[in-house]
Amino acid sequence: MTSSPDDLTWLHIGAGSFHRAHQAVYLDRLRQQGLAGPWRLALANIRADMSELLDALARQDGDYTLETVTPEGQRSYQRIEVIDRIVPWSEQLAELIAVGAAAGTRIISFTVTEGGYYLDHRHRLDPANPDLAADLQCSLDGSGRPRTIYGAIGAILHARSKDGGQAPLTLLNCDNLRHNGERFRAGLLEFLALRGESALAGWVEKFTSCPNAMVDRITPRPTPAVRERVKAATGIDDPCALMGESFIQWVVEDDFKAGRPALEQVGVEMVASVLPYEEAKIRILNASHSCIAWAGTLVGLQYIHEGTLRDDIRDMAAEYVTQDVIACLTPSPLDLAAYRDTTLARFGNPAIEDTNQRVAADGYSKIPGFIRPTIEQSLAAGREPLATAMLPALFFVFLQRWHADALPYAYQDGLFDPAAVHAMLSSDDPLRAFAEDRVLWGELAGDARLLELLRQAEQRVRQWLAR
């Protein structure tokens, strides 16, 4: 692409597969339809783990091939050519900060895992986390080495507001955190308050917006087989090739501080409130995904579709939604039963080859984020969420396998303290200790009703595994 002085920049932080199979696809549709106008996409990463990919993308002028697969196994190939600028990584994030600070950058979006927000059970920052603690001490003037989204955005905004800068900016989450725009904004302001950056916090309040958003597309980690299929189908040997399912959805609150491209023209749902869409996706899709991954792992399966195609595991996920979630989320603008069925059909797509290892990760974020709200809401309404209790019970048994070094893969979790979890599982009553873990259960921790639910559910999980 050629740039002009009037170009506006959309900077995305997070060079992993999801952005390239999701937001970049919508922006590429704008380009293809001649609706992009002055908007140009720049791609960056906070950490060094994507440097090899960024270098490969730079050699291809930002272009790459996306393979999509329907539940029926039909594959199609698309060349994505929307990335105008690859921002190289450096320890001090110098170029990332410079791009973000430029007045022509009007939107900065980012993809962060749930654990990457460093929030405790009260949705407040956890300054004891080593990464966050380091960034609280890290200089924001460009001489530091920020490693969290707060440190990176803080440094960008410090530079942007320098010398009276007043260029407004939208900060846009593209991830699974509930109320993600609100939670990020609160976390960012708390981060600045802990640093004593009151003037910069005031600038954030005045010149930025943080709309909530909901994103959805299953995007497994790329494998060599994807690259081989892309080459066979297109003739292009693309080291940056990736694959995603055919389903795609993006719902965004229309609160952009400094303009935006015509996203509604290419399938993005622009709404006043993302809440009902977000709740349906998090509780039905994300929680069911985790259920299938934990259950599948416990019975020796490698892939999500293998578990979904087993009646016992599929029924476990379906009953969780049918018996508990639909009651919690009704009324809804969505047909929740149809959404459940579509979700399970997507999970059963064998061509995706999404691993249990990937989906089972970060349980210490997923229990409070995806599962606990249904238990809390059900109990408050006088209902006994027996089907929902199966999900944390599966995770508890999964953790016991981890504790015994009996999982078939390395478990990754950005929030839990391995030593503390080992101690919990070595206690006289591990399930009671699990039910009292405030990281997992927040205000529900220690509730006798929760413990009884988990005891019953653990017995059902053990009986199921013994069949």
Short mmCIF file of C-alpha atoms in Angstrom, two decimals:
data_model
loop_
_atom_site.label_atom_id
_atom_site.label_comp_id
_atom_site.label_asym_id
_atom_site.label_seq_id
_atom_site.Cartn_x
_atom_site.Cartn_y
_atom_site.Cartn_z
CA MET A 1 0.00 0.00 0.00
CA THR A 2 1.04 3.59 -0.45
CA SER A 3 0.59 6.04 2.39
CA SER A 4 -0.35 9.71 2.35
CA PRO A 5 -0.13 12.47 4.98
CA ASP A 6 -3.91 12.23 5.45
CA ASP A 7 -3.88 8.54 6.36
CA LEU A 8 -5.34 7.46 9.69
CA THR A 9 -3.83 4.51 11.53
CA TRP A 10 -5.55 1.60 13.23
CA LEU A 11 -2.83 0.03 15.40
CA HIS A 12 -3.37 -3.49 16.67
CA ILE A 13 -1.26 -4.88 19.52
CA GLY A 14 -1.11 -8.67 19.53
CA ALA A 15 0.26 -10.39 16.45
CA GLY A 16 -1.12 -13.84 17.22
CA SER A 17 -3.48 -15.85 15.07
CA PHE A 18 -6.74 -14.45 16.39
CA HIS A 19 -6.30 -10.89 15.17
CA ARG A 20 -5.13 -12.06 11.74
CA ALA A 21 -8.13 -14.38 11.39
CA HIS A 22 -10.68 -11.96 12.83
CA GLN A 23 -10.30 -8.16 12.98
CA ALA A 24 -7.90 -8.08 10.04
CA VAL A 25 -10.45 -10.03 7.98
CA TYR A 26 -13.13 -7.38 8.52
CA LEU A 27 -10.67 -4.60 7.72
CA ASP A 28 -9.60 -6.47 4.59
CA ARG A 29 -13.24 -6.63 3.50
CA LEU A 30 -13.33 -2.82 3.73
CA ARG A 31 -10.22 -2.66 1.57
CA GLN A 32 -11.66 -5.07 -1.00
CA GLN A 33 -14.92 -3.11 -1.23
CA GLY A 34 -13.21 0.26 -1.49
CA LEU A 35 -14.60 1.37 1.88
CA ALA A 36 -11.38 1.65 3.87
CA GLY A 37 -11.01 5.34 3.11
CA PRO A 38 -7.93 6.82 4.82
CA TRP A 39 -7.60 3.97 7.35
CA ARG A 40 -4.40 1.89 7.42
CA LEU A 41 -3.64 -1.08 9.69
CA ALA A 42 -0.39 -1.42 11.64
CA LEU A 43 0.48 -4.60 13.56
CA ALA A 44 2.70 -4.82 16.65
CA ASN A 45 3.43 -7.00 19.65
CA ILE A 46 4.42 -6.21 23.24
CA ARG A 47 6.56 -9.28 23.81
CA ALA A 48 9.35 -10.86 21.82
CA ASP A 49 7.54 -14.16 21.26
CA MET A 50 6.07 -13.00 17.93
CA SER A 51 9.24 -11.43 16.53
CA GLU A 52 9.85 -14.30 14.09
CA LEU A 53 6.30 -14.01 12.77
CA LEU A 54 6.54 -10.23 12.47
CA ASP A 55 9.78 -10.59 10.53
CA ALA A 56 8.16 -13.13 8.19
CA LEU A 57 5.15 -10.88 7.66
CA ALA A 58 7.43 -7.92 6.93
CA ARG A 59 9.16 -9.94 4.21
CA GLN A 60 5.70 -10.50 2.66
CA ASP A 61 4.66 -6.84 2.95
CA GLY A 62 2.20 -7.84 5.66
CA ASP A 63 0.26 -10.24 3.40
CA TYR A 64 -0.68 -13.80 4.36
CA THR A 65 -3.12 -16.57 3.51
CA LEU A 66 -6.10 -17.54 5.64
CA GLU A 67 -7.67 -20.99 5.28
CA THR A 68 -11.25 -21.28 6.51
CA VAL A 69 -13.09 -24.53 7.14
CA THR A 70 -16.84 -25.15 7.45
CA PRO A 71 -18.30 -27.74 9.86
CA GLU A 72 -18.86 -29.89 6.75
CA GLY A 73 -15.15 -29.77 5.95
CA GLN A 74 -15.22 -27.38 2.98
CA ARG A 75 -11.99 -25.39 2.80
CA SER A 76 -11.44 -22.02 1.15
CA TYR A 77 -8.42 -19.74 0.87
CA GLN A 78 -8.15 -15.98 1.07
CA ARG A 79 -5.16 -13.69 0.73
CA ILE A 80 -5.34 -11.00 3.44
CA GLU A 81 -3.59 -7.85 2.23
CA VAL A 82 -4.75 -5.20 4.69
CA ILE A 83 -1.71 -4.83 6.96
CA ASP A 84 0.06 -1.69 5.83
CA ARG A 85 2.83 -1.61 8.42
CA ILE A 86 4.62 -4.21 10.52
CA VAL A 87 5.99 -2.62 13.69
CA PRO A 88 9.25 -4.36 14.67
CA TRP A 89 9.64 -5.42 18.29
CA SER A 90 12.34 -3.99 20.53
CA GLU A 91 12.86 -4.22 24.28
CA GLN A 92 11.83 -0.62 24.82
CA LEU A 93 8.95 -0.83 22.32
CA ALA A 94 10.29 2.36 20.75
CA GLU A 95 8.57 2.04 17.37
CA LEU A 96 5.34 0.73 18.89
CA ILE A 97 5.19 3.76 21.19
CA ALA A 98 5.98 6.11 18.31
CA VAL A 99 3.21 4.69 16.12
CA GLY A 100 0.71 4.75 18.97
CA ALA A 101 1.62 8.30 19.93
CA ALA A 102 1.21 9.72 16.41
CA ALA A 103 -1.82 11.99 16.11
CA GLY A 104 -2.92 10.10 13.00
CA THR A 105 -3.37 6.93 15.06
CA ARG A 106 -7.03 7.08 16.03
CA ILE A 107 -7.73 3.49 17.14
CA ILE A 108 -5.50 1.15 19.14
CA SER A 109 -6.97 -2.32 19.47
CA PHE A 110 -5.43 -5.22 21.34
CA THR A 111 -5.91 -8.91 22.00
CA VAL A 112 -5.10 -9.94 25.57
CA THR A 113 -5.74 -13.22 27.40
CA GLU A 114 -7.93 -13.04 30.48
CA GLY A 115 -4.84 -13.41 32.69
CA GLY A 116 -3.15 -10.56 30.83
CA TYR A 117 -5.39 -8.06 32.60
CA TYR A 118 -3.90 -9.02 36.00
CA LEU A 119 -7.24 -8.58 37.77
CA ASP A 120 -8.17 -10.17 41.09
CA HIS A 121 -11.60 -11.50 42.06
CA ARG A 122 -12.81 -7.94 42.70
CA HIS A 123 -11.66 -6.90 39.21
CA ARG A 124 -8.90 -4.79 40.71
CA LEU A 125 -5.28 -4.91 39.61
CA ASP A 126 -3.06 -7.45 41.32
CA PRO A 127 0.17 -5.47 41.92
CA ALA A 128 1.81 -8.58 43.38
CA ASN A 129 2.00 -10.10 39.92
CA PRO A 130 5.68 -9.90 38.88
CA ASP A 131 5.00 -8.55 35.37
CA LEU A 132 2.61 -5.91 36.63
CA ALA A 133 4.85 -5.01 39.56
CA ALA A 134 7.73 -4.46 37.14
CA ASP A 135 5.62 -2.23 34.90
CA LEU A 136 4.47 -0.17 37.88
CA GLN A 137 8.13 0.74 38.33
CA CYS A 138 8.91 1.00 34.62
CA SER A 139 9.48 4.45 33.17
CA LEU A 140 6.83 5.58 30.70
CA ASP A 141 9.12 8.05 28.93
CA GLY A 142 10.39 5.53 26.37
CA SER A 143 13.42 4.46 28.36
CA GLY A 144 11.67 1.58 30.13
CA ARG A 145 10.85 -1.96 29.05
CA PRO A 146 7.07 -2.36 29.43
CA ARG A 147 5.75 -5.90 29.22
CA THR A 148 2.04 -5.55 30.05
CA ILE A 149 -0.80 -3.92 28.15
CA TYR A 150 -0.98 -1.25 30.85
CA GLY A 151 2.71 -0.43 30.61
CA ALA A 152 2.65 -0.31 26.81
CA ILE A 153 -0.53 1.78 26.56
CA GLY A 154 0.66 3.96 29.42
CA ALA A 155 3.88 4.73 27.55
CA ILE A 156 1.93 5.45 24.35
CA LEU A 157 -0.42 7.84 26.13
CA HIS A 158 2.45 9.51 27.97
CA ALA A 159 4.04 10.31 24.61
CA ARG A 160 0.72 11.21 23.03
CA SER A 161 -0.17 13.73 25.73
CA LYS A 162 3.29 15.29 25.82
CA ASP A 163 3.51 19.03 25.16
CA GLY A 164 -0.23 19.45 25.44
CA GLY A 165 -1.16 16.82 22.85
CA GLN A 166 -4.92 16.45 22.58
CA ALA A 167 -5.46 13.97 19.73
CA PRO A 168 -8.38 11.77 20.83
CA LEU A 169 -8.10 7.99 20.72
CA THR A 170 -10.22 4.86 20.96
CA LEU A 171 -8.79 1.92 22.91
CA LEU A 172 -10.56 -1.22 21.68
CA ASN A 173 -10.43 -4.65 23.32
CA CYS A 174 -10.66 -7.73 21.09
CA ASP A 175 -10.81 -10.60 23.57
CA ASN A 176 -12.96 -12.70 25.89
CA LEU A 177 -12.91 -10.61 29.07
CA ARG A 178 -16.44 -9.73 30.21
CA HIS A 179 -17.10 -5.96 30.09
CA ASN A 180 -13.66 -5.75 28.50
CA GLY A 181 -13.66 -2.05 27.63
CA GLU A 182 -14.87 -1.02 31.07
CA ARG A 183 -12.52 -3.40 32.87
CA PHE A 184 -9.51 -2.31 30.83
CA ARG A 185 -10.28 1.38 31.36
CA ALA A 186 -10.63 0.85 35.12
CA GLY A 187 -7.41 -1.16 35.18
CA LEU A 188 -5.53 1.45 33.19
CA LEU A 189 -6.70 4.27 35.47
CA GLU A 190 -5.80 2.21 38.54
CA PHE A 191 -2.38 1.49 37.03
CA LEU A 192 -1.79 5.21 36.54
CA ALA A 193 -3.08 6.00 40.04
CA LEU A 194 -0.70 3.47 41.60
CA ARG A 195 2.11 5.23 39.75
CA GLY A 196 0.96 8.67 40.86
CA GLU A 197 0.25 9.70 37.25
CA SER A 198 -2.78 11.88 38.04
CA ALA A 199 -2.28 14.26 35.11
CA LEU A 200 -2.06 11.40 32.61
CA ALA A 201 -5.13 9.76 34.18
CA GLY A 202 -7.02 13.00 33.64
CA TRP A 203 -5.91 13.03 30.01
CA VAL A 204 -7.19 9.46 29.60
CA GLU A 205 -10.57 10.42 31.04
CA LYS A 206 -10.90 13.36 28.64
CA PHE A 207 -9.42 12.15 25.38
CA THR A 208 -10.03 8.37 25.18
CA SER A 209 -12.95 5.95 24.91
CA CYS A 210 -12.96 2.21 25.62
CA PRO A 211 -16.00 0.55 24.03
CA ASN A 212 -16.93 -2.96 25.10
CA ALA A 213 -16.70 -5.55 22.35
CA MET A 214 -17.40 -9.24 21.79
CA VAL A 215 -15.36 -11.30 19.33
CA ASP A 216 -15.80 -14.86 18.14
CA ARG A 217 -13.94 -17.18 15.80
CA ILE A 218 -12.17 -20.41 16.62
CA THR A 219 -8.57 -20.03 15.47
CA PRO A 220 -6.22 -22.90 16.36
CA ARG A 221 -2.49 -22.44 16.53
CA PRO A 222 -1.09 -22.83 12.98
CA THR A 223 0.53 -26.15 12.16
CA PRO A 224 2.89 -27.18 9.33
CA ALA A 225 -0.09 -28.97 7.73
CA VAL A 226 -1.85 -25.62 7.22
CA ARG A 227 1.15 -24.28 5.34
CA GLU A 228 1.25 -27.44 3.21
CA ARG A 229 -2.46 -27.20 2.32
CA VAL A 230 -2.13 -23.52 1.47
CA LYS A 231 0.78 -24.24 -0.85
CA ALA A 232 -1.08 -27.09 -2.54
CA ALA A 233 -4.23 -25.01 -3.01
CA THR A 234 -2.72 -21.62 -3.92
CA GLY A 235 0.86 -22.28 -5.01
CA ILE A 236 2.10 -19.89 -2.29
CA ASP A 237 4.57 -21.19 0.28
CA ASP A 238 3.43 -18.99 3.15
CA PRO A 239 5.14 -19.32 6.55
CA CYS A 240 2.49 -16.96 7.95
CA ALA A 241 -0.49 -19.03 6.80
CA LEU A 242 -3.15 -19.80 9.38
CA MET A 243 -6.52 -21.44 9.66
CA GLY A 244 -9.86 -20.60 11.26
CA GLU A 245 -13.42 -21.85 11.20
CA SER A 246 -15.88 -20.31 8.76
CA PHE A 247 -17.99 -18.76 11.54
CA ILE A 248 -17.03 -15.19 12.47
CA GLN A 249 -18.71 -12.54 14.64
CA TRP A 250 -17.77 -9.12 16.02
CA VAL A 251 -20.10 -6.99 18.14
CA VAL A 252 -18.88 -3.53 19.20
CA GLU A 253 -20.41 -0.69 21.15
CA ASP A 254 -20.43 2.36 18.89
CA ASP A 255 -18.35 4.65 21.11
CA PHE A 256 -15.36 5.72 19.04
CA LYS A 257 -13.64 8.88 20.21
CA ALA A 258 -11.91 9.83 16.97
CA GLY A 259 -13.87 8.27 14.14
CA ARG A 260 -13.81 4.78 12.69
CA PRO A 261 -14.06 2.99 9.35
CA ALA A 262 -17.47 1.83 8.14
CA LEU A 263 -17.36 -1.47 10.03
CA GLU A 264 -21.11 -1.99 9.83
CA GLN A 265 -20.74 -2.27 6.03
CA VAL A 266 -18.72 -5.49 6.34
CA GLY A 267 -20.67 -7.44 8.96
CA VAL A 268 -19.60 -5.91 12.26
CA GLU A 269 -22.61 -5.47 14.57
CA MET A 270 -22.47 -1.93 15.97
CA VAL A 271 -24.69 -1.78 19.06
CA ALA A 272 -25.53 0.45 22.02
CA SER A 273 -24.74 -2.36 24.50
CA VAL A 274 -22.76 -5.51 23.88
CA LEU A 275 -23.86 -7.11 27.17
CA PRO A 276 -26.43 -9.71 25.97
CA TYR A 277 -24.17 -10.85 23.12
CA GLU A 278 -21.17 -10.97 25.43
CA GLU A 279 -22.95 -12.96 28.12
CA ALA A 280 -24.27 -15.50 25.62
CA LYS A 281 -20.86 -15.98 24.07
CA ILE A 282 -18.91 -16.20 27.33
CA ARG A 283 -21.32 -18.45 29.18
CA ILE A 284 -22.41 -20.67 26.30
CA LEU A 285 -19.43 -20.83 23.95
CA ASN A 286 -16.41 -20.15 26.16
CA ALA A 287 -17.57 -22.14 29.18
CA SER A 288 -18.72 -25.10 27.05
CA HIS A 289 -15.39 -25.04 25.24
CA SER A 290 -13.57 -25.36 28.58
CA CYS A 291 -15.93 -28.13 29.71
CA ILE A 292 -15.20 -30.17 26.60
CA ALA A 293 -11.44 -29.57 26.88
CA TRP A 294 -11.20 -30.62 30.53
CA ALA A 295 -13.48 -33.64 30.03
CA GLY A 296 -11.71 -34.67 26.84
CA THR A 297 -8.32 -34.47 28.51
CA LEU A 298 -9.50 -36.63 31.40
CA VAL A 299 -10.55 -39.43 29.05
CA GLY A 300 -7.41 -39.26 26.93
CA LEU A 301 -8.56 -37.27 23.90
CA GLN A 302 -6.34 -34.80 22.08
CA TYR A 303 -8.79 -32.63 20.13
CA ILE A 304 -11.93 -30.66 20.94
CA HIS A 305 -13.95 -32.26 18.16
CA GLU A 306 -13.24 -35.74 19.53
CA GLY A 307 -14.93 -34.83 22.80
CA THR A 308 -17.79 -32.97 21.14
CA LEU A 309 -18.59 -36.00 18.98
CA ARG A 310 -18.87 -38.23 22.08
CA ASP A 311 -22.45 -38.25 23.36
CA ASP A 312 -21.48 -38.18 27.05
CA ILE A 313 -19.21 -35.14 26.78
CA ARG A 314 -21.48 -33.30 24.35
CA ASP A 315 -24.44 -33.91 26.65
CA MET A 316 -22.48 -32.56 29.62
CA ALA A 317 -21.90 -29.28 27.79
CA ALA A 318 -25.44 -29.13 26.39
CA GLU A 319 -27.08 -29.82 29.75
CA TYR A 320 -25.03 -27.05 31.38
CA VAL A 321 -26.48 -24.57 28.88
CA THR A 322 -30.00 -26.01 28.76
CA GLN A 323 -30.54 -26.47 32.49
CA ASP A 324 -28.79 -23.39 33.88
CA VAL A 325 -27.50 -20.81 31.40
CA ILE A 326 -30.69 -20.28 29.39
CA ALA A 327 -32.64 -19.58 32.59
CA CYS A 328 -30.01 -17.05 33.67
CA LEU A 329 -29.87 -15.20 30.35
CA THR A 330 -33.57 -15.12 29.46
CA PRO A 331 -34.87 -12.75 28.09
CA SER A 332 -32.25 -12.26 25.39
CA PRO A 333 -32.16 -10.80 21.85
CA LEU A 334 -30.56 -14.10 20.81
CA ASP A 335 -32.20 -17.49 20.36
CA LEU A 336 -30.14 -19.11 23.10
CA ALA A 337 -31.07 -22.71 22.26
CA ALA A 338 -30.11 -22.17 18.62
CA TYR A 339 -26.87 -20.48 19.73
CA ARG A 340 -26.12 -23.57 21.89
CA ASP A 341 -26.68 -25.90 18.94
CA THR A 342 -24.59 -23.77 16.56
CA THR A 343 -21.79 -23.64 19.11
CA LEU A 344 -21.68 -27.41 19.56
CA ALA A 345 -21.76 -27.91 15.78
CA ARG A 346 -18.77 -25.59 15.46
CA PHE A 347 -16.88 -27.47 18.17
CA GLY A 348 -17.55 -30.75 16.35
CA ASN A 349 -15.75 -29.61 13.20
CA PRO A 350 -12.96 -32.19 12.81
CA ALA A 351 -11.07 -30.05 10.31
CA ILE A 352 -10.29 -27.41 12.95
CA GLU A 353 -8.15 -29.83 15.00
CA ASP A 354 -8.24 -27.48 17.97
CA THR A 355 -6.38 -29.09 20.85
CA ASN A 356 -7.63 -29.70 24.36
CA GLN A 357 -4.31 -28.35 25.56
CA ARG A 358 -4.99 -24.91 24.07
CA VAL A 359 -8.58 -24.65 25.29
CA ALA A 360 -7.95 -26.15 28.74
CA ALA A 361 -5.38 -23.48 29.59
CA ASP A 362 -5.97 -20.59 32.00
CA GLY A 363 -8.61 -22.29 34.13
CA TYR A 364 -7.91 -19.83 36.95
CA SER A 365 -9.26 -17.11 34.68
CA LYS A 366 -12.02 -19.19 33.12
CA ILE A 367 -13.73 -20.38 36.30
CA PRO A 368 -14.36 -16.82 37.57
CA GLY A 369 -14.88 -15.34 34.12
CA PHE A 370 -16.96 -17.95 32.31
CA ILE A 371 -18.53 -20.26 34.91
CA ARG A 372 -18.89 -18.66 38.35
CA PRO A 373 -21.49 -16.06 37.22
CA THR A 374 -24.01 -18.80 36.34
CA ILE A 375 -23.53 -20.46 39.74
CA GLU A 376 -23.89 -17.13 41.56
CA GLN A 377 -26.96 -16.10 39.59
CA SER A 378 -28.64 -19.48 39.94
CA LEU A 379 -28.10 -19.61 43.70
CA ALA A 380 -29.39 -16.04 44.07
CA ALA A 381 -32.56 -17.07 42.22
CA GLY A 382 -33.06 -20.12 44.45
CA ARG A 383 -32.05 -22.61 41.75
CA GLU A 384 -29.54 -25.43 42.23
CA PRO A 385 -27.07 -25.34 39.30
CA LEU A 386 -26.21 -29.02 39.27
CA ALA A 387 -25.23 -29.07 35.60
CA THR A 388 -22.98 -26.03 35.94
CA ALA A 389 -21.21 -27.53 38.96
CA MET A 390 -19.88 -30.27 36.71
CA LEU A 391 -17.56 -27.78 34.99
CA PRO A 392 -15.50 -26.72 38.03
CA ALA A 393 -15.59 -30.33 39.22
CA LEU A 394 -13.99 -31.38 35.94
CA PHE A 395 -11.38 -28.66 36.40
CA PHE A 396 -10.71 -29.83 39.98
CA VAL A 397 -10.07 -33.41 38.82
CA PHE A 398 -8.00 -32.00 35.95
CA LEU A 399 -5.90 -30.07 38.49
CA GLN A 400 -5.42 -33.22 40.53
CA ARG A 401 -3.99 -34.90 37.42
CA TRP A 402 -1.70 -31.88 36.99
CA HIS A 403 -0.69 -32.13 40.67
CA ALA A 404 0.22 -35.79 40.15
CA ASP A 405 2.13 -34.96 36.94
CA ALA A 406 -0.35 -37.17 35.09
CA LEU A 407 -1.59 -34.80 32.38
CA PRO A 408 -0.62 -35.68 28.80
CA TYR A 409 0.64 -32.13 28.18
CA ALA A 410 2.03 -29.10 30.00
CA TYR A 411 -0.75 -27.04 31.57
CA GLN A 412 -0.38 -23.28 31.11
CA ASP A 413 -2.12 -20.75 33.33
CA GLY A 414 -1.29 -17.07 33.55
CA LEU A 415 -2.97 -16.51 36.92
CA PHE A 416 -2.51 -19.44 39.23
CA ASP A 417 0.34 -19.88 41.70
CA PRO A 418 1.67 -23.41 41.10
CA ALA A 419 3.12 -23.74 44.62
CA ALA A 420 -0.14 -22.61 46.22
CA VAL A 421 -2.21 -24.97 44.06
CA HIS A 422 0.10 -27.89 44.88
CA ALA A 423 -0.32 -27.04 48.57
CA MET A 424 -4.10 -26.84 48.18
CA LEU A 425 -4.25 -30.24 46.51
CA SER A 426 -2.02 -31.75 49.22
CA SER A 427 -4.29 -30.55 52.04
CA ASP A 428 -6.48 -32.84 54.14
CA ASP A 429 -9.61 -31.76 52.21
CA PRO A 430 -8.51 -30.55 48.78
CA LEU A 431 -12.03 -29.95 47.50
CA ARG A 432 -12.87 -27.73 50.48
CA ALA A 433 -9.66 -25.78 49.88
CA PHE A 434 -10.59 -25.49 46.19
CA ALA A 435 -14.04 -24.14 47.14
CA GLU A 436 -12.40 -21.60 49.46
CA ASP A 437 -10.01 -20.24 46.80
CA ARG A 438 -10.93 -16.57 46.42
CA VAL A 439 -9.10 -16.26 43.10
CA LEU A 440 -11.56 -18.77 41.68
CA TRP A 441 -14.70 -17.98 43.63
CA GLY A 442 -14.51 -14.38 44.86
CA GLU A 443 -17.32 -13.63 47.33
CA LEU A 444 -18.67 -17.15 46.85
CA ALA A 445 -15.49 -18.66 48.32
CA GLY A 446 -16.28 -20.73 51.42
CA ASP A 447 -20.03 -20.74 50.77
CA ALA A 448 -21.50 -24.00 52.11
CA ARG A 449 -23.85 -24.25 49.11
CA LEU A 450 -20.87 -24.11 46.72
CA LEU A 451 -18.98 -26.79 48.60
CA GLU A 452 -22.00 -29.12 48.58
CA LEU A 453 -22.53 -28.55 44.85
CA LEU A 454 -18.87 -29.33 44.16
CA ARG A 455 -18.88 -32.45 46.35
CA GLN A 456 -21.88 -33.86 44.49
CA ALA A 457 -20.43 -32.89 41.10
CA GLU A 458 -17.02 -34.39 41.88
CA GLN A 459 -18.72 -37.70 42.72
CA ARG A 460 -20.55 -37.61 39.38
CA VAL A 461 -17.29 -36.88 37.54
CA ARG A 462 -15.55 -39.80 39.30
CA GLN A 463 -18.45 -42.11 38.47
CA TRP A 464 -18.37 -40.97 34.85
CA LEU A 465 -14.62 -41.61 34.58
CA ALA A 466 -15.02 -45.05 36.15
CA ARG A 467 -17.47 -46.26 33.49
#
